[in-house]
Coordinates of C-alpha atoms in Angstrom, one line a residue:
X13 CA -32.1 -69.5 36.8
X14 CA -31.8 -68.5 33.2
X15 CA -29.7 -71.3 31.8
X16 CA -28.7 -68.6 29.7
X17 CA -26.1 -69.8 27.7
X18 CA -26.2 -67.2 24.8
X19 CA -25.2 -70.0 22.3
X20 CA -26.5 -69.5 18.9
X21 CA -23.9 -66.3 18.4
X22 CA -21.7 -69.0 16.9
X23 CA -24.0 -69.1 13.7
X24 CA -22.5 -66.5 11.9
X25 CA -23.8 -67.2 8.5
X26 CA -25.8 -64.4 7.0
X27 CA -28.9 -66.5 6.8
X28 CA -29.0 -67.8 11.1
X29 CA -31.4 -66.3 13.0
X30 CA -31.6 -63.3 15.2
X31 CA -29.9 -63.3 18.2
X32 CA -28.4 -66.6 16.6
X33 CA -26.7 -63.4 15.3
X34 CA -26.6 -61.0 18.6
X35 CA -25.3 -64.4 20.2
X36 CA -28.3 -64.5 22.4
X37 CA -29.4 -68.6 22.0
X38 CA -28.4 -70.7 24.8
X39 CA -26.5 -73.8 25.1
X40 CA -25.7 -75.3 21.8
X41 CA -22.4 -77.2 21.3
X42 CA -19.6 -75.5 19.3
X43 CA -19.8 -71.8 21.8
X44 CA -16.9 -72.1 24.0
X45 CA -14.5 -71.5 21.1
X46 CA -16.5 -68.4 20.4
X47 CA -16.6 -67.5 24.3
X48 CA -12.8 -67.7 24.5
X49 CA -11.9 -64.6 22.1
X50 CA -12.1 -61.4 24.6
X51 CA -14.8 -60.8 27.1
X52 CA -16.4 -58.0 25.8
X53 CA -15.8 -55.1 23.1
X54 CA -15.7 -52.2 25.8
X55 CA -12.7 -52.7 28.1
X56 CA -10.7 -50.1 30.4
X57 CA -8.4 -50.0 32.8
X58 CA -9.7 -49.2 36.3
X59 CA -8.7 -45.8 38.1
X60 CA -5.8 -46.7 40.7
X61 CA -6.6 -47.6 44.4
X62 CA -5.9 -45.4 47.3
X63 CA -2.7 -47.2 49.0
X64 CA -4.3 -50.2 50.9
X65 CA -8.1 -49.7 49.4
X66 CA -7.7 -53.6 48.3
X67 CA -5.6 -55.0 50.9
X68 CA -7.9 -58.1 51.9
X69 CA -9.0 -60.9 49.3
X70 CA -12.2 -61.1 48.0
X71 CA -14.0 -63.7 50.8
X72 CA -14.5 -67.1 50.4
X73 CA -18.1 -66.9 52.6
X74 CA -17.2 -69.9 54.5
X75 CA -19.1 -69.4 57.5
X76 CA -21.2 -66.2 57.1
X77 CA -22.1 -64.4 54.2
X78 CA -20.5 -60.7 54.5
X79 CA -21.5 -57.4 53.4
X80 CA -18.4 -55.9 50.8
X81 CA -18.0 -53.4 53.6
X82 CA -19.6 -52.3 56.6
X83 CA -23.0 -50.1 56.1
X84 CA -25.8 -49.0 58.3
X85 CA -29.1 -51.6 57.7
X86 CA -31.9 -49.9 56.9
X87 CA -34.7 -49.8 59.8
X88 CA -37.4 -52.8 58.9
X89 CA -39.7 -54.6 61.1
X90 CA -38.7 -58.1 61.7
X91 CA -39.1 -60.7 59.3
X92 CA -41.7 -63.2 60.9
X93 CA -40.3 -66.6 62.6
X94 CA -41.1 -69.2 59.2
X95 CA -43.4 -72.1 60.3
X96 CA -42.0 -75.0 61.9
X97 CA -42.8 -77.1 59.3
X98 CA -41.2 -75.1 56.9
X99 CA -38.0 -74.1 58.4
X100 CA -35.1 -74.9 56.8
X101 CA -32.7 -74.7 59.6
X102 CA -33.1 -73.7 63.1
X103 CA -30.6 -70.9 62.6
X104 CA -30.7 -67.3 62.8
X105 CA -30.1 -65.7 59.3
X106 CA -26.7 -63.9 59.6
X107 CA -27.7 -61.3 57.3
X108 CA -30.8 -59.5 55.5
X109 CA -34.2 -61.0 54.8
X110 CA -34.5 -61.2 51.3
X111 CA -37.5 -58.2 50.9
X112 CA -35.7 -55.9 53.6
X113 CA -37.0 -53.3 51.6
X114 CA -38.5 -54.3 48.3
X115 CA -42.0 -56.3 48.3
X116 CA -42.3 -59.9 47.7
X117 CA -45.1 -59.7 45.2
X118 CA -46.1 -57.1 42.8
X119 CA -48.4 -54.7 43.9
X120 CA -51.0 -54.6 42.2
X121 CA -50.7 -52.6 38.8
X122 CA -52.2 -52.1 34.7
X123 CA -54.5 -55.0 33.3
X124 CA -53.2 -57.1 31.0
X125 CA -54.3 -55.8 27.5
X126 CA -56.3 -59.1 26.0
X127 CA -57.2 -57.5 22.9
X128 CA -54.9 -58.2 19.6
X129 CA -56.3 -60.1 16.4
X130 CA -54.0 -63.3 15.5
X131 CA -55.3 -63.0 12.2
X132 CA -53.4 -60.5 10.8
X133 CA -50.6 -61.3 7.8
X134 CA -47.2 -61.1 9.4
X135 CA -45.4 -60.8 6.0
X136 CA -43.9 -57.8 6.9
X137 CA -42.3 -59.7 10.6
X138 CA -38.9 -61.6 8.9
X139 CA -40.1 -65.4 9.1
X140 CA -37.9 -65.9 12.1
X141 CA -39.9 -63.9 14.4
X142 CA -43.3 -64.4 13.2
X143 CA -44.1 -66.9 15.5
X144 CA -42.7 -65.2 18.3
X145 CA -45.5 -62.1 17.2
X146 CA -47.9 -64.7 16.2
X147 CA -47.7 -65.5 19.8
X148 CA -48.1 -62.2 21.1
X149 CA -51.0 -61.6 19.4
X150 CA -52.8 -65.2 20.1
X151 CA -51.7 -64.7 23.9
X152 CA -51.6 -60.5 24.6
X153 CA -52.1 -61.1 28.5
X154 CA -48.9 -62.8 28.5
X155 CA -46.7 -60.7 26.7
X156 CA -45.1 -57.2 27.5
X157 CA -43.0 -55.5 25.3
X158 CA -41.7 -51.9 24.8
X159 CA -39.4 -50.9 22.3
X160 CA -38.4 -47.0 21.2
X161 CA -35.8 -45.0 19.6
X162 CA -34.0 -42.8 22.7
X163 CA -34.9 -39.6 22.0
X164 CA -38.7 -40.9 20.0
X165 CA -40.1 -42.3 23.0
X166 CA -43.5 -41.6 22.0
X167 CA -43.0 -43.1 18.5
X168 CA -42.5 -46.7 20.1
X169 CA -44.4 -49.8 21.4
X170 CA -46.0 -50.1 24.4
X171 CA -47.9 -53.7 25.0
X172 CA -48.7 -54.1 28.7
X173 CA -45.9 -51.9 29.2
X174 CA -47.0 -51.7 33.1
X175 CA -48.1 -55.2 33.5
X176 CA -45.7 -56.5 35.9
X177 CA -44.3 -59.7 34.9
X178 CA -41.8 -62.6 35.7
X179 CA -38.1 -61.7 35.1
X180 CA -35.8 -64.6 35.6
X181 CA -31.9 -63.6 35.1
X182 CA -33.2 -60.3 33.7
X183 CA -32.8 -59.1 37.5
X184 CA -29.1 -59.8 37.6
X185 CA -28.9 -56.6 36.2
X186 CA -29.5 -55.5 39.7
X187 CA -26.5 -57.5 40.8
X188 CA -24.3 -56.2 38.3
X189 CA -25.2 -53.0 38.9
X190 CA -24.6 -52.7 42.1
X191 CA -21.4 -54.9 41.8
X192 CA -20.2 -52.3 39.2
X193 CA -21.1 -49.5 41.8
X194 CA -18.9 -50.9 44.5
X195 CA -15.6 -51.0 42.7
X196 CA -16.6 -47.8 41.3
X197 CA -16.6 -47.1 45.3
X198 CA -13.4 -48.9 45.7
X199 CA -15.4 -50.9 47.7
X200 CA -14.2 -54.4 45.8
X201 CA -11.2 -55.2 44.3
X202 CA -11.8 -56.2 40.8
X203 CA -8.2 -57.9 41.0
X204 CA -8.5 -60.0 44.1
X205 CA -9.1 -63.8 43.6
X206 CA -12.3 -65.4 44.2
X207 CA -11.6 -69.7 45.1
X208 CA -13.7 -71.7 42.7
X209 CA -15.1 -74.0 45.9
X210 CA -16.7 -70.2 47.1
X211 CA -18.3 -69.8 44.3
X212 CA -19.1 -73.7 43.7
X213 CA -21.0 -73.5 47.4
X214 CA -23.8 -71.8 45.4
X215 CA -24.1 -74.0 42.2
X216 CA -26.9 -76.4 43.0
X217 CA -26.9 -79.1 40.3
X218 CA -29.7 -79.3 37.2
X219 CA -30.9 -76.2 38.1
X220 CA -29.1 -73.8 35.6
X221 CA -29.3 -75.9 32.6
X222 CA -25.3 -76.1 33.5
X223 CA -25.0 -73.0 33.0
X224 CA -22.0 -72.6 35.6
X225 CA -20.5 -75.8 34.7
X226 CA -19.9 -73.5 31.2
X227 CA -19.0 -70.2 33.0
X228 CA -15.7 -72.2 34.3
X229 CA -14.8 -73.9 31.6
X230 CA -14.9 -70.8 29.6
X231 CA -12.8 -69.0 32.6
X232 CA -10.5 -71.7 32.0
X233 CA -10.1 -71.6 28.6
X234 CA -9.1 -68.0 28.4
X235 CA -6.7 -68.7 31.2
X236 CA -8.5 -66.9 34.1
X237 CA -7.9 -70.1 36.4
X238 CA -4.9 -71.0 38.4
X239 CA -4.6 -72.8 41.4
X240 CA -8.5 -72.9 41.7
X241 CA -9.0 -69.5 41.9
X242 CA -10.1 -66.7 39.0
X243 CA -10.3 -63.0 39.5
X244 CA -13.2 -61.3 40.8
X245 CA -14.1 -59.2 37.9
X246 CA -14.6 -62.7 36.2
X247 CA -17.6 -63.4 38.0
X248 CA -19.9 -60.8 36.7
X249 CA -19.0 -62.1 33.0
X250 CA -20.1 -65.9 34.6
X251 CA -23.5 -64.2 35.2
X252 CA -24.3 -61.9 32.2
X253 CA -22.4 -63.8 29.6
X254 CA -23.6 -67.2 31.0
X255 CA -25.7 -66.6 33.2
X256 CA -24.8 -68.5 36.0
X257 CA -26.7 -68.4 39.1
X258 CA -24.1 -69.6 41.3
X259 CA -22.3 -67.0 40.7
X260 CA -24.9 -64.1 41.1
X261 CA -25.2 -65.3 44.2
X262 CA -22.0 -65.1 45.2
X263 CA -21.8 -61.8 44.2
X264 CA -25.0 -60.9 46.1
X265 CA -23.6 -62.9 49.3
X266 CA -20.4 -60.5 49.1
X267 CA -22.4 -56.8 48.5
X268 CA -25.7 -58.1 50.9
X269 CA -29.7 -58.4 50.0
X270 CA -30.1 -54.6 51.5
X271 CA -27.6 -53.3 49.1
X272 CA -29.6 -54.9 46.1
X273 CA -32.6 -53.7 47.2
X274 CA -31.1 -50.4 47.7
X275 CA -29.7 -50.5 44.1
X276 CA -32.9 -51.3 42.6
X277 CA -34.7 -48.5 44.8
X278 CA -31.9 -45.7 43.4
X279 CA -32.3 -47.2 39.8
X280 CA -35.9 -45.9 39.6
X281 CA -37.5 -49.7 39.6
X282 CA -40.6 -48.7 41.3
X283 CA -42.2 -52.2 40.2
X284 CA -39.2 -54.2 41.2
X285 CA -40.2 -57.0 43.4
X286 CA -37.4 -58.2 45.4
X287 CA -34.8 -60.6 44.0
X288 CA -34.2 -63.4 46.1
X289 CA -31.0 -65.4 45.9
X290 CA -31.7 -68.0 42.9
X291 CA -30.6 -71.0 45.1
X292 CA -32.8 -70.3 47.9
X293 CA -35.5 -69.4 45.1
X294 CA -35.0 -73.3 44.2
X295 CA -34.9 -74.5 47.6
X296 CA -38.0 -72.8 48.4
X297 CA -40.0 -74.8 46.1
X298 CA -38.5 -78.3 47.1
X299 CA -35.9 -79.2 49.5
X300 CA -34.8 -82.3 52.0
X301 CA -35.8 -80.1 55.3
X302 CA -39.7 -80.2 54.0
X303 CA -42.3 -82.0 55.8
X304 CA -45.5 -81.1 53.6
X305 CA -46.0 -80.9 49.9
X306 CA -44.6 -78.2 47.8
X307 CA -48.0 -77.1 47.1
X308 CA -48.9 -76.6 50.5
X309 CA -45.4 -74.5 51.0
X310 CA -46.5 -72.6 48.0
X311 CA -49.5 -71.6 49.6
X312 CA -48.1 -70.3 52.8
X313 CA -45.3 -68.7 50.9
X314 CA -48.3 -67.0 49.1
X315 CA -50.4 -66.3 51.9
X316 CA -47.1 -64.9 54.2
X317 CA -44.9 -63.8 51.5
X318 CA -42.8 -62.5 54.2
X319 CA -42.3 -66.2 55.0
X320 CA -40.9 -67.0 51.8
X321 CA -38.3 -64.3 51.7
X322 CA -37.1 -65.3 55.1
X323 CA -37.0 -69.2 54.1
X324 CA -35.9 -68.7 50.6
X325 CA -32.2 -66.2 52.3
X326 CA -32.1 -69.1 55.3
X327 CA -32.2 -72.3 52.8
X328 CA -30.0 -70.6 50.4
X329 CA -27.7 -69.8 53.4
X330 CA -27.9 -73.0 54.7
X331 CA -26.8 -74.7 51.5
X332 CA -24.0 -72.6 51.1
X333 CA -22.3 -72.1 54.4
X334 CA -23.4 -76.0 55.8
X335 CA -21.2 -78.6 53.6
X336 CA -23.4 -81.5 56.1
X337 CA -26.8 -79.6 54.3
X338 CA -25.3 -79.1 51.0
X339 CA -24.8 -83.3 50.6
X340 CA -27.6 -84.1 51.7
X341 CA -29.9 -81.8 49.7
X342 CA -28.0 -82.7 46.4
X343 CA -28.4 -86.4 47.2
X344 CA -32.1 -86.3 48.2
X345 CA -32.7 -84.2 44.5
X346 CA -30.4 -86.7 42.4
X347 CA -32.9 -89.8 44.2
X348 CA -36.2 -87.6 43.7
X349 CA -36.4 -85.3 41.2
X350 CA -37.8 -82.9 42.8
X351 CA -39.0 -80.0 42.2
X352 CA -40.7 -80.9 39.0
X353 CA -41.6 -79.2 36.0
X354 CA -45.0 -77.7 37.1
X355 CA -44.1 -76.7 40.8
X356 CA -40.9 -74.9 38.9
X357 CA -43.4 -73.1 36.4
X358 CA -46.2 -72.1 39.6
X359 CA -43.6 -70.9 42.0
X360 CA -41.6 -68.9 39.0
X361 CA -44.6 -67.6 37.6
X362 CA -46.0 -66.3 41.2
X363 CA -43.0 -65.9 43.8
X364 CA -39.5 -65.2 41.2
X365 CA -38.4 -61.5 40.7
X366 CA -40.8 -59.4 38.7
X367 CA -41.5 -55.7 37.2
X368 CA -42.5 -54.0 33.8
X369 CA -41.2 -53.9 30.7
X370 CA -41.4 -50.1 30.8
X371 CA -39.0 -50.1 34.0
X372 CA -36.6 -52.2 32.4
X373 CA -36.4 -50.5 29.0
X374 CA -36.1 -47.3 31.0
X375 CA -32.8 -48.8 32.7
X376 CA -31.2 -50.3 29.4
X377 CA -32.0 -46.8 27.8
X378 CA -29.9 -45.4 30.8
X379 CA -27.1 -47.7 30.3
X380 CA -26.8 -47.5 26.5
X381 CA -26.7 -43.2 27.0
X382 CA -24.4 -43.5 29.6
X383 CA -26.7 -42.3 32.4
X384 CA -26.3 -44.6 35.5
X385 CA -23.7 -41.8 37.0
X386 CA -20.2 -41.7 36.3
X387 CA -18.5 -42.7 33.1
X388 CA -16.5 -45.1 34.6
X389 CA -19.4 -46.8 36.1
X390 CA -21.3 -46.7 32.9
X391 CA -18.1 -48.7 31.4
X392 CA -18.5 -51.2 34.2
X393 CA -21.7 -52.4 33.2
X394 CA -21.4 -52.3 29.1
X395 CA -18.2 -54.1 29.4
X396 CA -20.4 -56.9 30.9
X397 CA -23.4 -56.7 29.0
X398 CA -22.0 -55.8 25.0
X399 CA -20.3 -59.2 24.6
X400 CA -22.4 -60.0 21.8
X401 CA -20.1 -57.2 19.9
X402 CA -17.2 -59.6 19.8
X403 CA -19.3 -61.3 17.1
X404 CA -18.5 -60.4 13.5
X405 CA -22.0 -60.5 12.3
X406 CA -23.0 -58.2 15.2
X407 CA -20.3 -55.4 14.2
X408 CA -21.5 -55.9 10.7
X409 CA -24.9 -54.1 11.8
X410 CA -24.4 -52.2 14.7
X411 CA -21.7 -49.4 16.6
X412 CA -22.9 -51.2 19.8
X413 CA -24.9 -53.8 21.6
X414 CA -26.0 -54.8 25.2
X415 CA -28.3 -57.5 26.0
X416 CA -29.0 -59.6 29.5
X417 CA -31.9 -62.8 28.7
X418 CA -33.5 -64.7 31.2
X419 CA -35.7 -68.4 31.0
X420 CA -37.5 -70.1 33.2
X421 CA -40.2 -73.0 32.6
X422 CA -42.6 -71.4 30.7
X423 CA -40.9 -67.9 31.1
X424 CA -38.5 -66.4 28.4
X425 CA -37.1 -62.6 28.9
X426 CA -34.8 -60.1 27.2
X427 CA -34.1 -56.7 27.5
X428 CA -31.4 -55.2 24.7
X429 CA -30.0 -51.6 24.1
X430 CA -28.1 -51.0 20.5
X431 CA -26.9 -48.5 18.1
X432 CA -27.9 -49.6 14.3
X433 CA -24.7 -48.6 11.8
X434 CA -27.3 -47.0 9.6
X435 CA -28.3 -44.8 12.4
X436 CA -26.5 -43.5 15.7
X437 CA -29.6 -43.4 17.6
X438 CA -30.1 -46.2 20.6
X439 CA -32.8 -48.4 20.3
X440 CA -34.1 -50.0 23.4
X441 CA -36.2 -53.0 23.8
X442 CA -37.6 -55.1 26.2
X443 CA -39.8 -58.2 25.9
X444 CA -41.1 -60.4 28.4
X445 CA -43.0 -63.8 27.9
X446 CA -45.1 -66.2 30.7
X447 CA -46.9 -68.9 30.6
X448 CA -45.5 -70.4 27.4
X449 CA -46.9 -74.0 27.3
X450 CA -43.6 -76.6 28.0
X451 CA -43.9 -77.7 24.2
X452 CA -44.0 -73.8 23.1
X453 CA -41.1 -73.0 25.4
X454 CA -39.1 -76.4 24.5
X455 CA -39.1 -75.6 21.0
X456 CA -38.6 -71.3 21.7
X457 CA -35.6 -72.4 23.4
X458 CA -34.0 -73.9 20.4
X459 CA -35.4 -71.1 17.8
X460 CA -35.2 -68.1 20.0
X461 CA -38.1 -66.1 17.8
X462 CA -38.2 -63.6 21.1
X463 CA -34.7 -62.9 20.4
X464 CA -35.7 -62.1 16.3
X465 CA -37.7 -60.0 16.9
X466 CA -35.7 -58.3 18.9
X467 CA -33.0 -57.9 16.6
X468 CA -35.7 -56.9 13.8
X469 CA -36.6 -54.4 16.0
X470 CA -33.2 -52.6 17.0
X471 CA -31.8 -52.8 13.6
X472 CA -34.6 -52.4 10.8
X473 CA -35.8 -48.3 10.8
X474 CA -39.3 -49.4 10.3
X475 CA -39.6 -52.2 12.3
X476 CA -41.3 -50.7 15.6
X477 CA -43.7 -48.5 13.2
X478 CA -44.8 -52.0 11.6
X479 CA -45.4 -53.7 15.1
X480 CA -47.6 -50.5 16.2
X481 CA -49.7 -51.1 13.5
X482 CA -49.9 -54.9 14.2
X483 CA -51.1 -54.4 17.5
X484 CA -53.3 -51.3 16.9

């Protein structure tokens, strides 16, 4: 959902631009060579398994997408039975409804603050990231961003800090989380091979900017292929290093929608909406099953959201346990190109993941101090989320870097953690952006000024107290 091909870390000149420098562009020719030096800068060597803790493969969801090992369901009312006319399959969903347990849309929350003057000289913003603040001001409604030194929390930026907003790959971080909590558990076998058809029955074509396309070929250029299988602990660095949809929800299929729900809830996310699979979140706004317009499914969806987490699990299901359904839905989108570009922006704007800026800064804050619970959970999830670190330029400035991005039509989303050479202390930021016009977002996603200023922010000591005073 992200397309999130972190691209521009190639640039390593002193004069490219920001996350040009934290490697956080996307897709720009010239990264896989980058890609294939090691996957990250933390790396360890997992605790060893009980005798017979990993004695099965991980599964190739062929008929039924499993839990990673049995656990109780947590006691929710049925999901209602989806309209005829918008039911995907006739069917009974084999396993959770996505929204078992978290809501579908955000409840309601803060006001969106409206009240910033574009007028104001930016000389003091680096010219990279001066239109990325330009916009904030201009557009304050549609922007939330919090960024603080850990430990000077009440020193740092708050702009519609509670404002819930549209996260798009930002919420794998659920995924990998609770990924990194089941081999913690002993639950998953990091080692265990994972076929490339599994994970290729949840890539549905155009709609990660081929952002899995890229995930493999980079697997198979640092040799994590053979005989059409990789490891399972390459799958998480497919969807934080390239963001690839496909497989995030693979991963999701293996631990189950409760289980990300329940990851989320123990995380502290109390404005986390729930994240659906992507594919069924692109299914849901067009598919070859649909007898009315996409509008008119987007208003059901919107009056029953309940509907739409039921259809969005059952089409996403559908696609990757039927090969008959697959086909057919992949030849019906190559012959109408649908959905298009506004139905992509409505539905992601209004029905995708969501949650604050404020939540989010609070969890990368956690993971950059080592706080999600045991250490060797904690190296889990930086192992997956510091490769920008492999990047000279990056260990030229800081001890230590994590970032996970997100994009959507008109969305663009980042959340960062990183500790500045000049000063051990972890900065944290988080910046989320809607309704970007198409032109504006086009043109972003070559220049990445969101991902300036974050850099500006994490690594220059008086670039949060500069921002304050832009938007005071």
């Amino acid at each position: 959902m992200n397309g999130a091909r972190v691209g521009r870390g190639v640039r390593q000149s002193a004069g490219s631009g920001a996350l040009g420098r934290i490697a956080a562009g996307f897709i720009v020719a010239g990264l896989l060579t980058a890609c294939r030096q090691a996957p990250s800068a933390v790396t360890t060597t997992p605790p060893p398994a009980a005798s017979g803790a990993f004695a099965d493969p991980a599964p190739a969801l062929p008929a039924a997408l499993p839990t990673a090992t049995p656990r109780p369901s947590p006691t929710v009312e049925p999901a209602p039975t989806a309209a005829p006319r918008l039911t995907p399959t006739p069917w009974p969903l084999a396993g959770d409804p996505c929204g078992v347990l978290l809501p579908l849309r955000p409840i309601a929350g803060a006001t969106p603050v409206a009240t910033p003057d574009a007028g104001q000289s930016l000389d003091e913003v680096p010219e990279s990231a001066r239109e990325a603040v330009r916009w904030l001001l201009l557009e304050p409604q549609d922007v939330a961003l919090v960024a603080f030194r850990v430990g000077q929390e009440a020193h740092g930026v708050y702009h519609n800090a509670d404002v819930s907003m549209p996260l798009a790959s930002v919420a794998k971080l659920i995924t990998l989380i609770a990924y990194a909590e089941a081999v913690a558990a002993r639950e998953v076998d990091p080692a265990a091979w994972v076929p490339l058809e599994a994970l290729d029955s949840f890539y549905l074509p155009n709609s990660d900017l081929s952002a899995h396309r890229y995930a493999l070929e980079d697997a198979a250029g640092r040799d994590l292929v053979a005989d059409g299988r990789t490891p399972v602990e390459e799958v998480p660095w497919m969807m934080t290093r390239h963001s690839s949809n496909a497989a995030s929800d693979y991963l999701g299929a293996l631990l189950g929608q409760a289980r990300l729900e329940e990851t989320a809830v123990r995380l502290g996310l109390t404005s986390q909406t729930a994240p659906c699979p992507f594919l069924g979140q692109f299914l849901a706004m067009a598919n070859h099953t649909r007898t009315v317009s996409d509008a008119a499914a987007q208003a059901d969806y919107l009056a029953t959201p309940a509907l739409y987490g039921l259809d969005a699990s059952r089409l996403a299901e559908a696609y990757a346990t039927d090969e008959a359904f697959r086909r057919a839905e992949i030849a019906w989108r190559r012959q109408v190109r649908r959905p298009t570009m506004p139905t992509q922006q409505q539905y992601s704007a209004a029905l995708g993941p969501q949650a604050t800026a404020r939540d989010y800064a609070g969890l990368m804050a956690s993971i950059g101090t080592n706080a999600l619970g045991s250490g060797y959970l904690n190296i889990l999830v930086r192992r997956y989320l510091e490769w920008p670190m492999q990047f000279p330029v990056n260990q030229e400035r800081f001890w230590t870097m994590g970032y996970k991005g997100g994009s959507l039509p008109g969305i663009l989303t980042g959340v960062y953690y990183a500790e500045p050479l000049h000063d051990r202390t972890p900065v944290v930021v988080a910046i989320f952006y809607r309704h970007l016009p198409m032109p504006t977002y086009r043109q972003w996603r070559r220049d990445w000024p969101q991902d300036e200023l974050a850099l500006w922010l994490l690594a220059e000591p008086t670039a949060i107290t500069t921002l304050r005073r832009l938007l005071d």
